[in-house]
Short mmCIF file of C-alpha atoms in Angstrom, two decimals:
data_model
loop_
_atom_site.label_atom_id
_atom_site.label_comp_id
_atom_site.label_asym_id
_atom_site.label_seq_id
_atom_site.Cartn_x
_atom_site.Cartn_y
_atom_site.Cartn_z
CA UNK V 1 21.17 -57.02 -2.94
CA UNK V 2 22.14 -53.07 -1.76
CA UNK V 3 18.96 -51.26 -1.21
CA UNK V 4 16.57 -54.01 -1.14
CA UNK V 5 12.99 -52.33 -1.07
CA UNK V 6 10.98 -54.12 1.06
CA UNK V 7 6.83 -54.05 0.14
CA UNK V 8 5.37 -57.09 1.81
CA UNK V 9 3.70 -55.59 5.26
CA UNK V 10 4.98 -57.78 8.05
CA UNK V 11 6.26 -57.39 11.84
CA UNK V 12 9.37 -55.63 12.60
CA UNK V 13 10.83 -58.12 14.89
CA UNK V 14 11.23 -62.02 14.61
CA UNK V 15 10.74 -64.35 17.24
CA UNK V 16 14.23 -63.91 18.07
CA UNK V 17 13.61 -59.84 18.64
CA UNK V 18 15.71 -59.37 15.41
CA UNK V 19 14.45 -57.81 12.74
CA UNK V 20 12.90 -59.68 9.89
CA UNK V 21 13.28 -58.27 6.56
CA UNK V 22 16.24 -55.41 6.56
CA UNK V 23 16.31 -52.54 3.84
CA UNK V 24 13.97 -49.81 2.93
CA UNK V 25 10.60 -49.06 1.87
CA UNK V 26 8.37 -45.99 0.44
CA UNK V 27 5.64 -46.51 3.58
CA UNK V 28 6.10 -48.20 6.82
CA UNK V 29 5.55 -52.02 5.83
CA UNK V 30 6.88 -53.06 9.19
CA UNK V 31 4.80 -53.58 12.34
CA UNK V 32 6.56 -52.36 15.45
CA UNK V 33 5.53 -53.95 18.57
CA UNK V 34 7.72 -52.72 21.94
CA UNK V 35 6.78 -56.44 23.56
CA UNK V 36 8.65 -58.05 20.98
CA UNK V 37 12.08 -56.16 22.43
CA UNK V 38 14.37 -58.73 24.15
CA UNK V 39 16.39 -55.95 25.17
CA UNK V 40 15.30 -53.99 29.27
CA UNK V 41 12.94 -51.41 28.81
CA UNK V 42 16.06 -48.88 30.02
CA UNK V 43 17.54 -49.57 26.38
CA UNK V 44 14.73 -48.87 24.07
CA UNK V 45 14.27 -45.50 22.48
CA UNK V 46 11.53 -43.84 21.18
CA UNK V 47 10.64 -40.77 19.35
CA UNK V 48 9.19 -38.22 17.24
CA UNK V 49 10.63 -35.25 15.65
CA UNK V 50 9.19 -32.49 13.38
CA UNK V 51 11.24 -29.67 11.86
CA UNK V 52 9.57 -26.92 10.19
CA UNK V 53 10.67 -24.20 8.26
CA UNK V 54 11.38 -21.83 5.55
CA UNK V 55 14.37 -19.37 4.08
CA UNK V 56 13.71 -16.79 7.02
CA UNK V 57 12.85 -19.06 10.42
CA UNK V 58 11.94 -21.89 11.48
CA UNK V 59 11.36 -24.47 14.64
CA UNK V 60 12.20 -28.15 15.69
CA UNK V 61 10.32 -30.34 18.22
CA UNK V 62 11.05 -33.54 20.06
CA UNK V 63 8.69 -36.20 21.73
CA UNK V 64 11.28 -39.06 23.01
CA UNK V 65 11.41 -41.67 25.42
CA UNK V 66 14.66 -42.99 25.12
CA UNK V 67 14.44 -45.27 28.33
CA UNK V 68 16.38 -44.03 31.02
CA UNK V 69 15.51 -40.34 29.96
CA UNK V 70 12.99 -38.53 28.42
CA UNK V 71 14.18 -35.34 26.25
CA UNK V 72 10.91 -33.03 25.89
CA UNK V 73 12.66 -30.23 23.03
CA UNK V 74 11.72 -27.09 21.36
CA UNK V 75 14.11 -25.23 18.95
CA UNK V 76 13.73 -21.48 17.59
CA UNK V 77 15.57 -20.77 14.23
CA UNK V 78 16.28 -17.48 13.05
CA UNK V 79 17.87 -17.77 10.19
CA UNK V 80 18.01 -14.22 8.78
CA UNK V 81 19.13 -13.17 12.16
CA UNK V 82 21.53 -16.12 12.64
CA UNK V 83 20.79 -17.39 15.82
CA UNK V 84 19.03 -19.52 18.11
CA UNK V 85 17.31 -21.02 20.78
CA UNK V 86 16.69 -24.48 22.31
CA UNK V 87 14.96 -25.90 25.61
CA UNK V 88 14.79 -28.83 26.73
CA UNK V 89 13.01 -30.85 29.55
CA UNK V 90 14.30 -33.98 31.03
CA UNK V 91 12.46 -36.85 31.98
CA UNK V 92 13.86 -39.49 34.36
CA UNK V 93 13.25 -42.97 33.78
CA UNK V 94 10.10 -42.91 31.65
CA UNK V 95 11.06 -46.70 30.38
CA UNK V 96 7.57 -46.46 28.02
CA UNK V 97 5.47 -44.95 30.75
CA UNK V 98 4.96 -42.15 27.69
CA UNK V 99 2.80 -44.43 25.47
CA UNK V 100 4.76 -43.52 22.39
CA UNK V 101 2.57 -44.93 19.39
CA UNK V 102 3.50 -47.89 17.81
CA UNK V 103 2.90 -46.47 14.01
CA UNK V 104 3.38 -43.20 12.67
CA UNK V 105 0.29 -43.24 10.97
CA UNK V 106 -3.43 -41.73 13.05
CA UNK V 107 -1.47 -41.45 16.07
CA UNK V 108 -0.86 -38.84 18.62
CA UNK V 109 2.19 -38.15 20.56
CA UNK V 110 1.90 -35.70 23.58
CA UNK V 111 3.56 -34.27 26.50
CA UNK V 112 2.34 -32.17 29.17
CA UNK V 113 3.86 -30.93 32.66
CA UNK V 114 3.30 -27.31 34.18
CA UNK V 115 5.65 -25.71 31.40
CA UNK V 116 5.34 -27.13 28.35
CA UNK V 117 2.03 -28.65 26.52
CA UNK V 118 3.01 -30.10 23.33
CA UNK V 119 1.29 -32.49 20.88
CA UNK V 120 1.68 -34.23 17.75
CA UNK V 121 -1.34 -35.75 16.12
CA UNK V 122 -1.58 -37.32 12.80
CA UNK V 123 -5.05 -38.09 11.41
CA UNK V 124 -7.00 -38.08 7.93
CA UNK V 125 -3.55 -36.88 5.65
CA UNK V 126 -2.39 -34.04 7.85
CA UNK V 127 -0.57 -33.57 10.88
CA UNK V 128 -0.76 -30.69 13.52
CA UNK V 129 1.89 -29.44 15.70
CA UNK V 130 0.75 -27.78 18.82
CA UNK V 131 3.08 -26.37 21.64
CA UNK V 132 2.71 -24.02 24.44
CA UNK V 133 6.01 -23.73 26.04
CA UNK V 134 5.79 -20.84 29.55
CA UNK V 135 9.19 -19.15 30.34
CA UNK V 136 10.45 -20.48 26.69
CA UNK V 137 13.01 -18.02 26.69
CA UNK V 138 14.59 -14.51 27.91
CA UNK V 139 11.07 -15.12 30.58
CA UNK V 140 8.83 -15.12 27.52
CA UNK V 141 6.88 -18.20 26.25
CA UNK V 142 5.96 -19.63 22.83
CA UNK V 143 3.23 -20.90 21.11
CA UNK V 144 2.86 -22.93 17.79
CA UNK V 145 0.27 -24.21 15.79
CA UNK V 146 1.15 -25.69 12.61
CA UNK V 147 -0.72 -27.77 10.09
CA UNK V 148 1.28 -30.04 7.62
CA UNK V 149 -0.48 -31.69 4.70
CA UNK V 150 0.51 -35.29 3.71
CA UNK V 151 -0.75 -36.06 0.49
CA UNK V 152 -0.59 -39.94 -1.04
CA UNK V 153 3.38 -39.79 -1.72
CA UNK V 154 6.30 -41.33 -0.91
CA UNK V 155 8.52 -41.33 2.30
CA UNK V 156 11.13 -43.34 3.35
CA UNK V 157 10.94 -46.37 5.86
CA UNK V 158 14.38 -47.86 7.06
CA UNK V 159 14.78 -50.85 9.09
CA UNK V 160 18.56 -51.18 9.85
CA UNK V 161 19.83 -54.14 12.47
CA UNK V 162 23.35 -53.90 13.96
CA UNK V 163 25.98 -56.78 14.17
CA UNK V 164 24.76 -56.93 18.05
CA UNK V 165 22.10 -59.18 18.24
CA UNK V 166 19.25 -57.05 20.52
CA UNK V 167 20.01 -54.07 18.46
CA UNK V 168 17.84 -52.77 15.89
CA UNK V 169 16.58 -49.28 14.28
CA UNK V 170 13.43 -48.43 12.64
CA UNK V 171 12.79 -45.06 11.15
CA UNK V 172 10.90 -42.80 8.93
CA UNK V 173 11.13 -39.75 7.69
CA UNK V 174 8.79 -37.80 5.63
CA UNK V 175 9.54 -34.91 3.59
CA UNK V 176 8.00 -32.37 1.65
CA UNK V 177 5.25 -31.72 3.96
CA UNK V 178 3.30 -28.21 2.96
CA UNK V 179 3.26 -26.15 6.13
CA UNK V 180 0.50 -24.12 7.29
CA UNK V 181 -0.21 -22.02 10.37
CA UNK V 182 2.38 -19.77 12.83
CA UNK V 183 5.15 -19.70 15.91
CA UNK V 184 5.10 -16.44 18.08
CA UNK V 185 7.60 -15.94 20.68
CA UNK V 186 8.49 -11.82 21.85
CA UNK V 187 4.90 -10.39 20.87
CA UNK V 188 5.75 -11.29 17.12
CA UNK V 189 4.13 -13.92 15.10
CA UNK V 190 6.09 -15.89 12.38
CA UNK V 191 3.73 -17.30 9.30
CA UNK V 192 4.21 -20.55 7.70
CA UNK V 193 2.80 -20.33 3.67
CA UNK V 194 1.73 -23.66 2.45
CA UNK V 195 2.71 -22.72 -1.69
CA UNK V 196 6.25 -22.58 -0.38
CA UNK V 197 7.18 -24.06 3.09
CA UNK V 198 7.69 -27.19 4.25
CA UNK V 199 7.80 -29.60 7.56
CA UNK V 200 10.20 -32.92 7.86
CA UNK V 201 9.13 -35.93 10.22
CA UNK V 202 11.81 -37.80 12.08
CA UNK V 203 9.84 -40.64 13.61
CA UNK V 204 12.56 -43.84 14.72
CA UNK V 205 11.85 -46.60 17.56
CA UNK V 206 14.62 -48.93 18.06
CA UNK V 207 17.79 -49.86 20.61
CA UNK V 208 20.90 -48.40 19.62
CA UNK V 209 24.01 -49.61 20.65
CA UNK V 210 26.16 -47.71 23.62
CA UNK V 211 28.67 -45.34 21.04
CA UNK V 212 27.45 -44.20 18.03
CA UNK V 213 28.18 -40.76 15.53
CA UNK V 214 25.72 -40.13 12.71
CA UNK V 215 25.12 -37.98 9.84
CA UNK V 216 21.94 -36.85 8.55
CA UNK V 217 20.78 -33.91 6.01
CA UNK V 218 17.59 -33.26 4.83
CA UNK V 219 15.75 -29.95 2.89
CA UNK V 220 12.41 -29.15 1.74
CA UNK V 221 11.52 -26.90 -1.30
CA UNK V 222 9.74 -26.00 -5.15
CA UNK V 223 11.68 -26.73 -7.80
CA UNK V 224 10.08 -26.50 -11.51
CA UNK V 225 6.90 -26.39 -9.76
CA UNK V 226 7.10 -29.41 -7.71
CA UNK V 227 7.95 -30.45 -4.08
CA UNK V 228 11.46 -31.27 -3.87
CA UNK V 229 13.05 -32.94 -1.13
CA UNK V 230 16.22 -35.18 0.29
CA UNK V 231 16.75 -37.37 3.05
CA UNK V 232 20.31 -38.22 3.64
CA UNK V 233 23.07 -39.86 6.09
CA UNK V 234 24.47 -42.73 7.18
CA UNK V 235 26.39 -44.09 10.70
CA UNK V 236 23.66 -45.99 12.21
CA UNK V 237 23.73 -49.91 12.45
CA UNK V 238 24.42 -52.72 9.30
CA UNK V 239 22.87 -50.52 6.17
CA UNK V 240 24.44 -53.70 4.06
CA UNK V 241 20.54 -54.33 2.88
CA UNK V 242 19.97 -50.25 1.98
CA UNK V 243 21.30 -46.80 2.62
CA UNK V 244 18.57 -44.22 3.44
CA UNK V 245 19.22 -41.87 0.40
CA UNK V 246 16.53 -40.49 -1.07
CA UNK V 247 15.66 -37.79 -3.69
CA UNK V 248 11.80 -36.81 -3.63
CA UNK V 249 10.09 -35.13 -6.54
CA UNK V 250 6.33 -34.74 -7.12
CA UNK V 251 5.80 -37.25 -4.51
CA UNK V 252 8.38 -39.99 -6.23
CA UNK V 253 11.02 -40.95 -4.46
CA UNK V 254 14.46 -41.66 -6.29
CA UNK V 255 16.62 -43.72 -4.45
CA UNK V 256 20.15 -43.31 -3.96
CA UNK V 257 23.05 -45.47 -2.96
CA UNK V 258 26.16 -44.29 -1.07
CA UNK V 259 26.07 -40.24 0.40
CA UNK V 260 29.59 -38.99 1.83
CA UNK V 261 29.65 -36.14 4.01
CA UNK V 262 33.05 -33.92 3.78
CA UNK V 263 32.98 -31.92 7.12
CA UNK V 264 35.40 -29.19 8.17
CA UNK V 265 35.39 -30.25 11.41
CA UNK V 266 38.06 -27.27 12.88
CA UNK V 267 35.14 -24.77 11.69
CA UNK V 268 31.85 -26.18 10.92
CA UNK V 269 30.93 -23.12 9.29
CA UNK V 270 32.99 -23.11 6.48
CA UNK V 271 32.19 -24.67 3.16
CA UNK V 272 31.01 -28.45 3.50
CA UNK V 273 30.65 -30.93 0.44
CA UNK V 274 28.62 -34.12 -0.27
CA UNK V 275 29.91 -36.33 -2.83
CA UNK V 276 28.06 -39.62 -4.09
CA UNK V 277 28.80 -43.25 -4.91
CA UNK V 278 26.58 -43.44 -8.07
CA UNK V 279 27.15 -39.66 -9.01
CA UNK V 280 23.62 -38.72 -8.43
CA UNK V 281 24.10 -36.22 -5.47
CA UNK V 282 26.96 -33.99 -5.95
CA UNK V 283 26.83 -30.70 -3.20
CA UNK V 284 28.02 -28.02 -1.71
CA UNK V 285 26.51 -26.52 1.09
CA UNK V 286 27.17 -23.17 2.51
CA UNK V 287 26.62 -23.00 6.40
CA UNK V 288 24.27 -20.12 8.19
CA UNK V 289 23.62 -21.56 11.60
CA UNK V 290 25.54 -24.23 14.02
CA UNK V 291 22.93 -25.27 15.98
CA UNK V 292 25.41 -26.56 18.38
CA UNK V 293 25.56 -28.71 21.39
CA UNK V 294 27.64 -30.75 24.10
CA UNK V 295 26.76 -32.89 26.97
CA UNK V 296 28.60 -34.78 29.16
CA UNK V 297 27.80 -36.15 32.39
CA UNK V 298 29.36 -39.54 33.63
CA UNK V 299 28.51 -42.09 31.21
CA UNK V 300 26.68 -40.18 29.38
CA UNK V 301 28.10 -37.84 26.44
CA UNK V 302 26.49 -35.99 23.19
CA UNK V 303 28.30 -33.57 20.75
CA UNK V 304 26.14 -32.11 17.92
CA UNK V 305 26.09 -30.15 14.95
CA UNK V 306 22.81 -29.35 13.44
CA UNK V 307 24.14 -26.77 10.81
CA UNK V 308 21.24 -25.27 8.94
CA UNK V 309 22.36 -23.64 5.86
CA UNK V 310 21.98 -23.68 1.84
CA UNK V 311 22.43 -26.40 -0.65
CA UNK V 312 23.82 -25.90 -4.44
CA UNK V 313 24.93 -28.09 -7.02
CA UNK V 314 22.78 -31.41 -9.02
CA UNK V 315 20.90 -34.66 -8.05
CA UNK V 316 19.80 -36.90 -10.50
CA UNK V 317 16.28 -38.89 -10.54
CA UNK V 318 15.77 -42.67 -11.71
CA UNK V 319 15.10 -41.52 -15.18
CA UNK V 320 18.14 -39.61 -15.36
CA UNK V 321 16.63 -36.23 -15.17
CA UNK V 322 19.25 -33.19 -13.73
CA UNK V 323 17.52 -31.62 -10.81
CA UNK V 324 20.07 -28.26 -9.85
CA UNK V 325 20.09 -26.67 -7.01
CA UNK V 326 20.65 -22.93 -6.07
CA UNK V 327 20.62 -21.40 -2.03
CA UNK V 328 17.98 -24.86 -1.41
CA UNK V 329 17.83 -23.88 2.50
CA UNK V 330 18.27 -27.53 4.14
CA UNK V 331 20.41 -28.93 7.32
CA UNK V 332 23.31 -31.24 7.93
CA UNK V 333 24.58 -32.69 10.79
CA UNK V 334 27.05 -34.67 12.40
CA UNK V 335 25.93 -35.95 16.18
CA UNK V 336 27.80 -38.01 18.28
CA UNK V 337 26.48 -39.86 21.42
CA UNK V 338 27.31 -42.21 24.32
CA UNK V 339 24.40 -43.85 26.39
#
């Protein structure tokens, strides 16, 4: 059945290092345990990603072990200014010498070297974001510390197997996280307000396969006086047993089946539209910032487009309630990588 929602708590993997029950589920039910990857160490991948923000600014950071490299990230958004900033430090063969935690629940994820400090720690319904990142950029460094509040609501859990047999991907993402605290870079300090901005968690373990392009959107806001967020995308793995569409609202989430982005890939800043195979999420989005980036180095190869910009147009909830949209500052993004 398409979008089977899985609620019985169990291990991720089978004895076989498959995984046991695909589809999707409002908590992480699954049990990840690295020792029960049949796949070398060199293939798994592991991390954690938080993106905060609000109409004005905002900032992304990455955790990951992804076996044979390590990418330690901070991003700067400036949205009202329309630009930005990302660096990144590589790590070389970490193959799970980082401890990333097995749950995404009372954990903490950190990295430290003589530039950056940052850590992730999730305890007691909140999660803080602290970074301290020297000669971030233009020789000037930045500093975070953000609190986001996780109430008892919904998020979305996704465990999605490809048609190779060692390959697997686990993932959740939380939205609609009430933000709290401040980013200064350039002797300025940028406020997060919890009554009206939000953070997103990224958190996936898994091994991909070698060649894969994805699409993922997500946005954060108050509409009618709720939280209102969306998770969507596709591109990754066998989603046969469940897409990972979701609408959130007041802590519900509504799930949705089949997401289409339509890309104007000759200019990724023109007009982009999302169109929906049970009508329930029908978009446009107007681009403000290509958070753009290419790679390539031997086997090795990644083109992205994080394009941050605003949403308009309807979703529909499970009761058949019209939720519209109007400049709902989200992402989209289109990514496509070999190794």
């Amino acid at each position: 059945m398409r979008n089977h929602e899985v609620i019985r708590r169990q291990p991720l993997l089978d004895g076989d290092g498959r995984i046991s029950e695909p589809g999707w589920a409002r908590e992480p039910v699954w049990e990840y345990d690295r020792k029960r990857i049949s796949s070398p160490a060199f293939r798994i991948k592991e991390w954690d990603y938080y993106l905060v923000m609000n109409e004005d600014y905002g900032a992304a950071f990455t955790i990951s072990d992804d076996g044979y490299i390590g990418l330690q990230s901070v991003s700067f958004l400036n949205f009202k200014e329309k630009w930005e900033h990302t660096e990144t430090i590589l790590t070389v063969l970490p193959m799970g010498r980082m401890k990333m935690p097995p749950s995404s629940e009372n954990c903490v994820t950190e990295y430290r070297n003589k530039r950056l400090r940052m850590e992730f720690r999730a305890e007691d319904g909140k999660r803080t974001i602290s970074c301290d990142f020297k000669d971030f950029f233009q020789g000037k460094p930045f500093y975070c510390e953000i609190t986001l509040d996780q109430p008892g609501m919904d998020s979305i859990a996704m465990a999605t197997p490809w048609q190779k047999k060692k390959a697997f991907y686990y993932n959740r993402k939380i939205n609609c996280m009430p933000a709290e605290g401040y980013m200064s870079w350039d002797e300025e300090t940028y406020w997060f307000h919890p009554e009206k901005d939000y953070g997103t968690l990224d958190w996936g373990r898994g091994v991909w396969t070698y060649d894969n392009t994805w699409y993922w959107g997500s946005g954060n806001g108050t509409v009618g006086g709720k939280p209102f967020g969306f998770n969507i995308g596709y591109g990754f793995g066998d989603t046969s047993a469940a897409t990972e569409n979701v609408i959130f609202y007041g802590g519900k989430a509504h799930k949705l089946d089949d997401v289409t982005f339509h890309i104007p890939e000759e200019d990724y800043m023109s007009l982009w539209k999302f169109t929906s195979s049970d009508g329930r999420f029908e978009m446009e989005f107007e681009p403000v910032l290509d958070r753009a980036a290419r790679l390539s180095a031997g086997l090795v190869s990644s083109d992205q487009h994080q394009v941050f910009g605003k949403m308009r147009g309807r979703a529909v909830l499970d009761d058949g309630r019209f939720i519209e949209l109007k400049d709902f500052m989200c992402f989209a993004e289109k990514v496509h990588n070999r190794y």
